[in-house]
């Protein structure tokens, strides 16, 4: 496979790991997104990876569902080991402490924005060295969560999520 093409695939895989890590509360996976000295400017939080994880844990103390949808991703290579990556996202979640259960009314925060990342390849691995999260639009919307027929299929932020069940079935872990 062409080197630039494989680098693009590797960078997009890092972005996918980021969305999964935050949405599923998998903070060890989140560490694999950033270099150990990586920096995240998330607006209210600015700092290293350990602090970012601590900030997320404090912010998302409940099991309320969260979802990041990653869209366009433009990757511009400065050289063989440095890239500027801009990835559009849509994220949704109830406000902290405001989990809305099936059949209830409540509020959701919806955000549209971009991750503007400095990706560096160190050794053979691409990771984020510096991230700036840009919020283009954020709003809070009143919602009525429709009741589900099978709560086992609802997303979770723990080991009983369908992803973790499938991982155990397929990989034995």
PDB file of C-alpha atoms in Angstrom, residues 19-91:
ATOM      1  CA  UNK A  19     -14.584   8.840  19.536  1.00  0.00           C
ATOM      2  CA  UNK A  20     -14.921   5.307  20.910  1.00  0.00           C
ATOM      3  CA  UNK A  21     -12.767   6.073  23.956  1.00  0.00           C
ATOM      4  CA  UNK A  22     -14.724   9.156  25.010  1.00  0.00           C
ATOM      5  CA  UNK A  23     -18.152   7.724  24.197  1.00  0.00           C
ATOM      6  CA  UNK A  24     -17.545   4.418  25.975  1.00  0.00           C
ATOM      7  CA  UNK A  25     -15.542   5.897  28.877  1.00  0.00           C
ATOM      8  CA  UNK A  26     -12.467   3.842  27.877  1.00  0.00           C
ATOM      9  CA  UNK A  27      -9.690   6.030  29.212  1.00  0.00           C
ATOM     10  CA  UNK A  28      -6.871   3.578  28.534  1.00  0.00           C
ATOM     11  CA  UNK A  29      -7.899   3.618  24.867  1.00  0.00           C
ATOM     12  CA  UNK A  30      -7.913   7.421  25.037  1.00  0.00           C
ATOM     13  CA  UNK A  31      -4.237   7.317  26.029  1.00  0.00           C
ATOM     14  CA  UNK A  32      -3.487   5.620  22.692  1.00  0.00           C
ATOM     15  CA  UNK A  33      -4.775   8.697  20.832  1.00  0.00           C
ATOM     16  CA  UNK A  34      -2.232  11.168  22.241  1.00  0.00           C
ATOM     17  CA  UNK A  35       1.530  11.045  22.559  1.00  0.00           C
ATOM     18  CA  UNK A  36       2.560  10.882  26.233  1.00  0.00           C
ATOM     19  CA  UNK A  37       3.453  14.596  26.119  1.00  0.00           C
ATOM     20  CA  UNK A  38       0.374  15.442  24.038  1.00  0.00           C
ATOM     21  CA  UNK A  39      -1.643  18.561  24.765  1.00  0.00           C
ATOM     22  CA  UNK A  40      -5.411  19.046  24.545  1.00  0.00           C
ATOM     23  CA  UNK A  41      -7.035  22.475  24.344  1.00  0.00           C
ATOM     24  CA  UNK A  42     -10.684  21.579  24.834  1.00  0.00           C
ATOM     25  CA  UNK A  43     -11.793  25.092  25.789  1.00  0.00           C
ATOM     26  CA  UNK A  44     -12.544  24.716  29.506  1.00  0.00           C
ATOM     27  CA  UNK A  45      -9.710  22.179  29.821  1.00  0.00           C
ATOM     28  CA  UNK A  46      -6.184  22.866  28.606  1.00  0.00           C
ATOM     29  CA  UNK A  47      -3.340  20.514  29.414  1.00  0.00           C
ATOM     30  CA  UNK A  48      -1.874  17.052  29.185  1.00  0.00           C
ATOM     31  CA  UNK A  49      -3.498  13.693  28.639  1.00  0.00           C
ATOM     32  CA  UNK A  50      -3.692  12.680  32.316  1.00  0.00           C
ATOM     33  CA  UNK A  51      -5.414  15.948  33.192  1.00  0.00           C
ATOM     34  CA  UNK A  52      -7.762  15.564  30.229  1.00  0.00           C
ATOM     35  CA  UNK A  53      -8.788  12.104  31.426  1.00  0.00           C
ATOM     36  CA  UNK A  54      -9.313  13.431  34.970  1.00  0.00           C
ATOM     37  CA  UNK A  55     -11.429  16.305  33.574  1.00  0.00           C
ATOM     38  CA  UNK A  56     -13.569  13.877  31.553  1.00  0.00           C
ATOM     39  CA  UNK A  57     -14.078  11.579  34.555  1.00  0.00           C
ATOM     40  CA  UNK A  58     -15.248  14.501  36.693  1.00  0.00           C
ATOM     41  CA  UNK A  59     -17.472  15.843  33.946  1.00  0.00           C
ATOM     42  CA  UNK A  60     -19.126  12.539  33.020  1.00  0.00           C
ATOM     43  CA  UNK A  61     -19.782  10.844  36.333  1.00  0.00           C
ATOM     44  CA  UNK A  62     -23.021   9.190  35.233  1.00  0.00           C
ATOM     45  CA  UNK A  63     -23.794   6.566  32.607  1.00  0.00           C
ATOM     46  CA  UNK A  64     -25.601   9.015  30.341  1.00  0.00           C
ATOM     47  CA  UNK A  65     -25.130   8.171  26.686  1.00  0.00           C
ATOM     48  CA  UNK A  66     -22.711  10.226  24.656  1.00  0.00           C
ATOM     49  CA  UNK A  67     -21.997  10.034  20.960  1.00  0.00           C
ATOM     50  CA  UNK A  68     -19.426  11.600  18.687  1.00  0.00           C
ATOM     51  CA  UNK A  69     -20.054  11.410  14.971  1.00  0.00           C
ATOM     52  CA  UNK A  70     -16.917  12.127  12.954  1.00  0.00           C
ATOM     53  CA  UNK A  71     -17.357  13.635   9.532  1.00  0.00           C
ATOM     54  CA  UNK A  72     -15.013  15.213   7.006  1.00  0.00           C
ATOM     55  CA  UNK A  73     -11.356  14.783   7.802  1.00  0.00           C
ATOM     56  CA  UNK A  74      -8.769  16.675   5.796  1.00  0.00           C
ATOM     57  CA  UNK A  75      -5.187  15.507   6.289  1.00  0.00           C
ATOM     58  CA  UNK A  76      -2.337  17.719   5.091  1.00  0.00           C
ATOM     59  CA  UNK A  77       1.178  16.317   5.366  1.00  0.00           C
ATOM     60  CA  UNK A  78       3.962  18.783   6.157  1.00  0.00           C
ATOM     61  CA  UNK A  79       6.517  16.001   5.853  1.00  0.00           C
ATOM     62  CA  UNK A  80       6.746  12.242   6.441  1.00  0.00           C
ATOM     63  CA  UNK A  81       6.252  12.603  10.210  1.00  0.00           C
ATOM     64  CA  UNK A  82       4.047  15.675  10.636  1.00  0.00           C
ATOM     65  CA  UNK A  83       0.452  16.345   9.569  1.00  0.00           C
ATOM     66  CA  UNK A  84      -2.248  18.938  10.110  1.00  0.00           C
ATOM     67  CA  UNK A  85      -5.597  17.177  10.516  1.00  0.00           C
ATOM     68  CA  UNK A  86      -8.963  18.930  10.668  1.00  0.00           C
ATOM     69  CA  UNK A  87     -11.874  16.623  11.516  1.00  0.00           C
ATOM     70  CA  UNK A  88     -15.480  17.753  11.803  1.00  0.00           C
ATOM     71  CA  UNK A  89     -17.600  16.309  14.605  1.00  0.00           C
ATOM     72  CA  UNK A  90     -21.121  16.306  15.978  1.00  0.00           C
ATOM     73  CA  UNK A  91     -21.437  15.344  19.643  1.00  0.00           C
TER      74      UNK A  91
END
